[in-house]
Coordinates of C-alpha atoms and ligand atoms in Angstrom, one line a residue:
M109 CA 6.5 62.5 -79.8
A110 CA 7.4 62.6 -83.4
K111 CA 4.9 64.4 -85.6
G112 CA 2.6 62.4 -87.8
K113 CA 2.8 59.3 -85.7
K114 CA -0.3 57.9 -84.1
L115 CA -0.3 57.2 -80.3
I116 CA -1.4 53.9 -79.1
S117 CA -2.1 53.3 -75.4
V118 CA -1.2 49.9 -74.0
I119 CA -3.0 49.1 -70.8
I120 CA -1.7 46.5 -68.4
P121 CA -3.5 45.6 -65.2
V122 CA -1.1 44.4 -62.6
Y123 CA -1.6 42.5 -59.4
N124 CA 1.4 40.9 -57.8
E125 CA 3.4 40.5 -61.0
E126 CA 6.9 41.6 -59.9
K127 CA 8.7 39.1 -62.0
N128 CA 6.6 39.8 -65.1
I129 CA 6.8 43.6 -65.3
L130 CA 10.2 43.8 -66.9
L131 CA 9.5 40.8 -69.1
I132 CA 6.3 42.3 -70.6
Y133 CA 7.9 45.7 -70.9
N134 CA 10.8 44.2 -72.9
E135 CA 8.4 42.2 -75.0
I136 CA 6.3 45.2 -75.9
K137 CA 9.4 47.2 -76.7
K138 CA 10.6 44.5 -79.0
V139 CA 7.3 44.2 -80.8
W140 CA 7.2 48.0 -81.2
E141 CA 10.5 48.0 -83.2
N142 CA 8.3 47.0 -86.2
L143 CA 5.6 49.6 -85.4
A144 CA 7.8 52.5 -84.3
E145 CA 7.9 54.0 -87.8
N146 CA 4.2 54.9 -87.6
Y147 CA 3.2 54.6 -84.0
D148 CA 4.2 55.8 -80.6
Y149 CA 3.2 53.9 -77.5
E150 CA 2.1 54.9 -74.1
L151 CA 2.3 52.1 -71.5
I152 CA -0.2 52.4 -68.7
F153 CA 0.5 50.1 -65.8
V154 CA -2.5 50.0 -63.6
N155 CA -1.2 48.6 -60.3
D156 CA -4.2 47.1 -58.5
C157 CA -2.5 47.5 -55.1
S158 CA 0.0 44.7 -55.5
Q159 CA 1.5 43.3 -52.3
D160 CA 4.8 42.5 -53.8
K161 CA 7.5 44.7 -55.5
S162 CA 5.5 45.3 -58.7
G163 CA 5.1 49.0 -57.9
E164 CA 8.9 49.4 -57.5
E165 CA 9.5 47.5 -60.8
I166 CA 7.1 49.8 -62.6
E167 CA 8.7 52.9 -61.1
K168 CA 12.2 51.7 -62.2
I169 CA 11.0 51.3 -65.8
A170 CA 9.1 54.6 -65.7
E171 CA 12.2 56.5 -64.7
G172 CA 14.0 55.4 -67.9
D173 CA 11.0 55.7 -70.2
K174 CA 8.8 58.7 -70.3
Q175 CA 6.1 56.8 -72.2
V176 CA 5.5 54.6 -69.2
K177 CA 2.7 55.6 -66.8
H178 CA 1.9 54.2 -63.5
L179 CA -1.5 54.3 -61.9
E180 CA -1.6 53.0 -58.4
F181 CA -4.8 51.9 -56.7
S182 CA -5.3 52.4 -53.0
R183 CA -6.6 48.9 -52.6
N184 CA -7.3 45.9 -54.7
F185 CA -10.3 46.7 -56.9
G186 CA -10.0 43.8 -59.3
K187 CA -8.9 43.6 -62.9
E188 CA -12.1 44.8 -64.5
I189 CA -11.9 48.1 -62.6
A190 CA -8.2 48.3 -63.4
T191 CA -8.7 48.0 -67.1
S192 CA -11.5 50.6 -66.9
A193 CA -9.2 53.0 -65.1
G194 CA -6.6 52.4 -67.8
L195 CA -9.1 53.3 -70.5
H196 CA -10.2 56.4 -68.6
H197 CA -6.6 57.6 -68.6
A198 CA -5.6 56.5 -72.1
L199 CA -4.6 59.3 -74.5
G200 CA -4.0 57.2 -77.6
E201 CA -6.0 57.0 -80.8
A202 CA -6.5 53.4 -79.8
A203 CA -5.9 51.4 -76.7
I204 CA -4.7 47.8 -76.4
M205 CA -5.4 45.9 -73.2
I206 CA -3.1 43.1 -72.3
D207 CA -2.4 41.0 -69.3
A208 CA 0.8 41.4 -67.4
D209 CA 1.4 37.7 -66.9
L210 CA 2.5 37.2 -70.6
Q211 CA -0.5 34.9 -71.3
H212 CA -1.5 37.3 -74.0
P213 CA 1.3 37.1 -76.6
S214 CA 2.4 40.6 -77.5
E215 CA 3.7 39.5 -80.9
F216 CA 0.1 39.7 -82.1
I217 CA -0.1 43.4 -81.4
P218 CA 0.9 44.3 -85.0
E219 CA -2.0 42.2 -86.2
F220 CA -4.4 44.1 -83.9
V221 CA -3.1 47.4 -85.2
E222 CA -3.4 46.3 -88.8
K223 CA -7.1 45.2 -88.4
W224 CA -7.7 48.5 -86.7
E225 CA -6.2 50.4 -89.5
N226 CA -8.4 48.5 -91.9
G227 CA -11.4 50.0 -90.2
A228 CA -12.3 47.7 -87.3
P229 CA -13.3 49.8 -84.2
V230 CA -12.8 46.8 -81.9
V231 CA -10.3 44.0 -82.3
V232 CA -10.7 41.0 -80.0
G233 CA -8.2 38.3 -79.3
I234 CA -9.8 34.9 -79.3
R235 CA -8.1 32.2 -77.3
E236 CA -7.6 29.0 -79.3
K237 CA -6.5 26.8 -76.4
N238 CA -5.2 27.6 -73.0
K239 CA -2.1 25.6 -72.5
G240 CA -2.1 24.0 -69.0
E241 CA -5.6 25.0 -68.1
E242 CA -7.4 22.6 -65.9
L243 CA -10.4 20.6 -67.3
F244 CA -12.7 22.0 -64.7
K245 CA -11.9 25.6 -65.6
R246 CA -12.4 24.8 -69.3
I247 CA -15.8 23.1 -68.7
G248 CA -16.7 26.0 -66.5
S249 CA -16.0 28.6 -69.1
A250 CA -17.8 26.7 -71.8
L251 CA -20.8 26.5 -69.6
F252 CA -20.6 30.2 -68.8
Y253 CA -20.7 31.2 -72.4
R254 CA -23.6 28.9 -73.1
I255 CA -25.7 30.3 -70.3
M256 CA -24.6 33.9 -71.0
N257 CA -25.6 33.6 -74.7
L258 CA -28.9 31.9 -73.8
I259 CA -30.1 34.5 -71.2
G260 CA -28.0 37.6 -71.8
E261 CA -29.2 40.5 -74.0
T262 CA -25.9 40.8 -75.8
Q263 CA -24.2 38.0 -77.6
I264 CA -20.7 37.3 -76.5
I265 CA -18.1 35.4 -78.5
P266 CA -16.8 32.3 -76.8
N267 CA -13.2 32.4 -75.8
A268 CA -13.0 36.1 -76.5
T269 CA -10.5 37.5 -74.1
D270 CA -9.6 40.9 -72.6
F271 CA -6.7 41.1 -75.0
R272 CA -8.3 43.7 -77.3
L273 CA -7.9 46.9 -79.1
L274 CA -10.4 49.7 -78.9
D275 CA -10.6 52.7 -81.2
R276 CA -10.8 56.1 -79.7
K277 CA -14.5 56.5 -80.5
V278 CA -15.2 53.2 -78.6
I279 CA -13.2 54.4 -75.6
E280 CA -15.2 57.6 -75.5
E281 CA -18.5 55.6 -75.5
F282 CA -17.0 53.2 -72.9
K283 CA -16.3 56.1 -70.6
K284 CA -20.0 56.8 -70.3
F285 CA -20.6 53.6 -68.3
T286 CA -21.1 54.3 -64.7
E287 CA -22.0 50.9 -63.3
R288 CA -19.7 49.5 -60.6
N289 CA -20.1 45.8 -61.1
R290 CA -18.6 45.4 -64.5
I291 CA -17.1 43.0 -66.9
T292 CA -15.1 45.1 -69.2
R293 CA -15.3 42.9 -72.2
A294 CA -19.0 42.4 -71.8
L295 CA -19.5 46.1 -71.8
V296 CA -17.5 46.5 -74.9
D297 CA -19.6 43.9 -76.6
W298 CA -22.8 45.7 -75.4
L299 CA -21.6 48.8 -77.2
G300 CA -22.2 46.9 -80.4
F301 CA -19.3 48.1 -82.6
E302 CA -18.1 45.8 -85.3
I303 CA -15.5 43.3 -84.0
A304 CA -12.5 41.9 -85.9
R305 CA -10.9 38.8 -84.5
V306 CA -7.4 37.8 -83.9
Y307 CA -6.8 34.1 -83.0
F308 CA -4.0 33.4 -80.6
R309 CA -2.8 30.6 -78.4
A310 CA -2.6 31.6 -74.8
N311 CA 0.8 31.0 -73.1
E312 CA 1.2 29.6 -69.7
R313 CA 1.5 32.1 -66.9
K314 CA 5.2 33.1 -66.7
S315 CA 5.4 33.3 -62.9
G316 CA 3.3 34.1 -59.9
K317 CA -0.1 32.7 -59.7
A318 CA -3.5 33.5 -61.2
G319 CA -5.3 36.0 -59.1
Y320 CA -8.6 34.4 -60.0
N321 CA -9.4 31.3 -58.1
Y322 CA -12.6 29.3 -58.6
L323 CA -14.5 31.3 -56.0
K324 CA -13.6 34.6 -57.6
L325 CA -14.4 33.2 -61.1
I326 CA -17.8 32.0 -59.9
K327 CA -18.6 35.3 -58.3
L328 CA -17.6 37.0 -61.6
A329 CA -19.8 34.7 -63.6
L330 CA -22.8 35.3 -61.2
S331 CA -22.3 39.1 -61.3
S332 CA -22.2 39.1 -65.1
F333 CA -25.4 37.0 -65.3
V334 CA -27.0 39.5 -63.0
S335 CA -25.8 42.6 -64.8
H336 CA -26.4 41.4 -68.3
S337 CA -29.6 39.5 -67.9
L338 CA -32.9 39.8 -66.1
F339 CA -33.7 36.2 -66.7
P340 CA -32.9 34.9 -63.2
L341 CA -35.3 37.5 -61.8
K342 CA -38.1 36.5 -64.1
L343 CA -37.6 32.8 -63.6
A344 CA -39.6 32.8 -60.3
G345 CA -42.4 34.6 -62.0
Y346 CA -42.6 32.1 -64.9
L347 CA -42.5 29.2 -62.4
G348 CA -45.3 30.8 -60.4
I349 CA -47.5 31.3 -63.5
F350 CA -47.0 27.7 -64.4
I351 CA -47.8 26.4 -60.9
T352 CA -50.9 28.6 -60.7
V353 CA -52.3 27.5 -64.0
F354 CA -51.5 23.9 -63.3
S355 CA -53.1 23.9 -59.8
T356 CA -56.1 25.8 -61.0
F357 CA -57.0 23.1 -63.4
L358 CA -56.2 20.5 -60.8
G359 CA -58.5 22.3 -58.3
L360 CA -61.3 22.7 -60.8
F361 CA -61.1 19.1 -61.5
V362 CA -61.3 18.2 -57.9
I363 CA -64.2 20.5 -57.2
I364 CA -66.2 19.3 -60.2
E365 CA -65.4 15.7 -60.0
Q366 CA -65.6 15.2 -56.3
I367 CA -67.9 17.8 -54.9
I368 CA -70.3 18.6 -57.6
L369 CA -70.6 15.3 -59.5
K370 CA -70.0 13.2 -56.4
D371 CA -67.0 11.2 -57.7
P372 CA -68.4 9.4 -60.8
L373 CA -64.8 8.3 -61.7
G374 CA -64.2 6.9 -58.3
V375 CA -60.9 8.8 -57.7
R376 CA -61.7 9.4 -54.0
F377 CA -59.6 12.5 -53.3
S378 CA -58.6 12.6 -49.6
G379 CA -58.9 15.8 -47.6
T380 CA -55.1 16.0 -47.5
A381 CA -54.9 15.8 -51.3
M382 CA -57.4 18.7 -51.6
L383 CA -55.4 20.7 -49.1
A384 CA -52.2 20.0 -51.1
V385 CA -53.9 21.3 -54.3
M386 CA -55.0 24.4 -52.4
I387 CA -51.5 25.0 -51.0
L388 CA -50.0 24.5 -54.4
F389 CA -52.3 27.1 -55.8
L390 CA -51.2 29.6 -53.1
V391 CA -47.5 28.9 -53.7
G392 CA -48.2 29.6 -57.4
V393 CA -49.8 32.9 -56.6
M394 CA -46.9 33.9 -54.3
L395 CA -44.3 33.1 -56.9
S396 CA -46.1 35.0 -59.6
S397 CA -46.2 38.0 -57.3
L398 CA -42.5 37.6 -56.9
G399 CA -42.2 37.7 -60.6
L400 CA -44.2 40.9 -60.7
I401 CA -41.9 42.5 -58.1
A402 CA -39.0 41.3 -60.3
L403 CA -40.4 43.3 -63.2
Y404 CA -40.4 46.4 -61.0
I405 CA -36.8 45.7 -59.8
A406 CA -35.8 45.1 -63.4
H407 CA -36.9 48.6 -64.3
I408 CA -35.1 50.0 -61.3
H409 CA -32.0 48.0 -62.2
D410 CA -32.1 49.4 -65.7
E411 CA -32.4 53.0 -64.4
V412 CA -29.8 52.6 -61.7
I413 CA -27.0 51.2 -63.9
N414 CA -27.7 54.2 -66.1
R415 CA -26.2 52.8 -69.3
P416 CA -26.0 55.2 -72.2
M417 CA -29.4 55.2 -73.9
Y418 CA -27.9 54.6 -77.4
V419 CA -24.6 54.5 -79.1
I420 CA -24.0 56.3 -82.3
K421 CA -21.7 54.4 -84.6
N422 CA -21.1 57.1 -87.3
Q423 CA -22.4 60.5 -88.0
K424 CA -22.3 60.2 -91.7
S425 CA -23.7 63.3 -93.3
K426 CA -24.3 66.7 -91.7
I427 CA -27.8 68.2 -92.1
K428 CA -28.1 68.6 -95.8
N429 CA -30.5 71.5 -96.4
Q430 CA -28.1 74.0 -94.9
N431 CA -26.5 73.8 -98.3
Y432 CA -28.7 75.5 -100.9
D433 CA -26.5 75.3 -103.9
Ligands
LIG286 N1 -5.2 41.4 -62.0 C1 -5.5 42.6 -61.5 N2 -6.2 42.6 -60.3 C2 -6.6 41.4 -59.7 C3 -6.3 40.2 -60.3 C4 -5.5 40.2 -61.5 O1 -5.2 43.6 -62.0 O2 -7.2 41.5 -58.6 C5 -4.4 41.4 -63.3 C6 -3.2 40.4 -63.3 O3 -2.0 41.0 -62.8 C7 -3.1 40.1 -64.8 C8 -4.5 40.1 -65.3 O4 -5.2 40.9 -64.3 O5 -2.3 41.1 -65.5 C9 -5.1 38.7 -65.4 O6 -5.1 38.1 -64.1 P1 -4.9 36.5 -64.0 O7 -3.7 36.1 -64.8 O8 -4.9 36.3 -62.5 O9 -6.2 36.0 -64.6 P2 -6.5 34.9 -65.7 O10 -5.3 34.8 -66.6 O11 -6.8 33.6 -64.9 O12 -7.7 35.4 -66.4
LIG287 MG1 -3.5 35.1 -66.4

C-alpha cells in the first residue's frame, strides 16, 4: 500500500452470485481509477455459503489481486450477518457495503467518499425507484417503513438501503452489538450518527435470483419490529386496560340499575347479558396481566440484547484543569 493513501474497505455479501462476482469486481476496479490517487481499496467478499461456483470465482480474483479477501461461511447465515462479519474484518478507515447483484450502482462510490471526506460519519444510499420491482413488494416496503417509524424507537429513512459507507468510528461502535437477530441498517440508524444521503436508482438484478422471497422478507420485517420496538408486547396490556375499564363501568351500571334500583329504565338485563359483562371483565383483567408480564419481558429483552448503553459521538476537549497556565 502506498504511503499517505487512505484504505477503504468494500464489503460484498455473496449468496449464489457466480455470474456477478467478476462483473462487480470489474465495476469497482473501474470506479477506483478515479479514486486510486488518494485511496486504496480492500474488497471483502463474504461468501454466505453459496451453493454455486461463487467461491471459486472469488478465489480466482483473489489470486490475482492481493487486496481481495474471501470470508467463507460454514452455512447460510443471511445477508445481515454477512455484512456484520464484513464490518468485523474490515481494516479500512471507512467501509462501504454493496450488494453483489449490481443493484447498487458502484459509480456512486466516489460520491459516498466525497460526503465522508466532508465530515459525514455515515453515508446512506437512498433508492429512488427500483426498476422492475413488483407492486406488492413496493406496497409491502412502504407499509414496513410506516409501521416501523410509528412503533420503533429509532426513526428510519424510507428507502434507505444497505448501500452505505461507515466511518471507522461508526464501525468500532457497531462492533459492540452482540445481538443475533439483527438488521444491519437499523442498527446503524440506532447508533445515531449524522447521516448524509446519496440518491440513486437501483438497477435490475444482473443475473441469478433474489435470495429474499416474500416469506423471508416478512420474517425479516417481523424480527425487526420485535427487536426495535416493544409496542407489540404492550398492545395486549393496553387492550386489557381498555376492556377492564369499559366492563367495569358496564358492570356498575348493571348492578346499580338492575339490582339496586330495580330497573327504573326498563332495560331488563338477562342473566346471560350479566354473565357476558362478568366474563368481559375477567378477560380484561387477564389481558392487563399479560401486559404486565410484557413489561417484565421488555426489561429482560433490553438486558439480553445488551446494546451499548450509550454512544459517544466526539470527545472534544480533554479535561481542562490539567493545564494550569
Ligand atoms: N445475500 C446473502 N445471503 C443471503 C441472501 C442474499 O449474502 O442469504 C446477498 C446477495 O448475494 C446480495 C445481497 O445479499 O449480494 C442482496 O441480496 P438480494 O439481491 O437477494 O436481496 P434484495 O436485492 O432483494 O434486497
Ligand atoms: Mg438484490
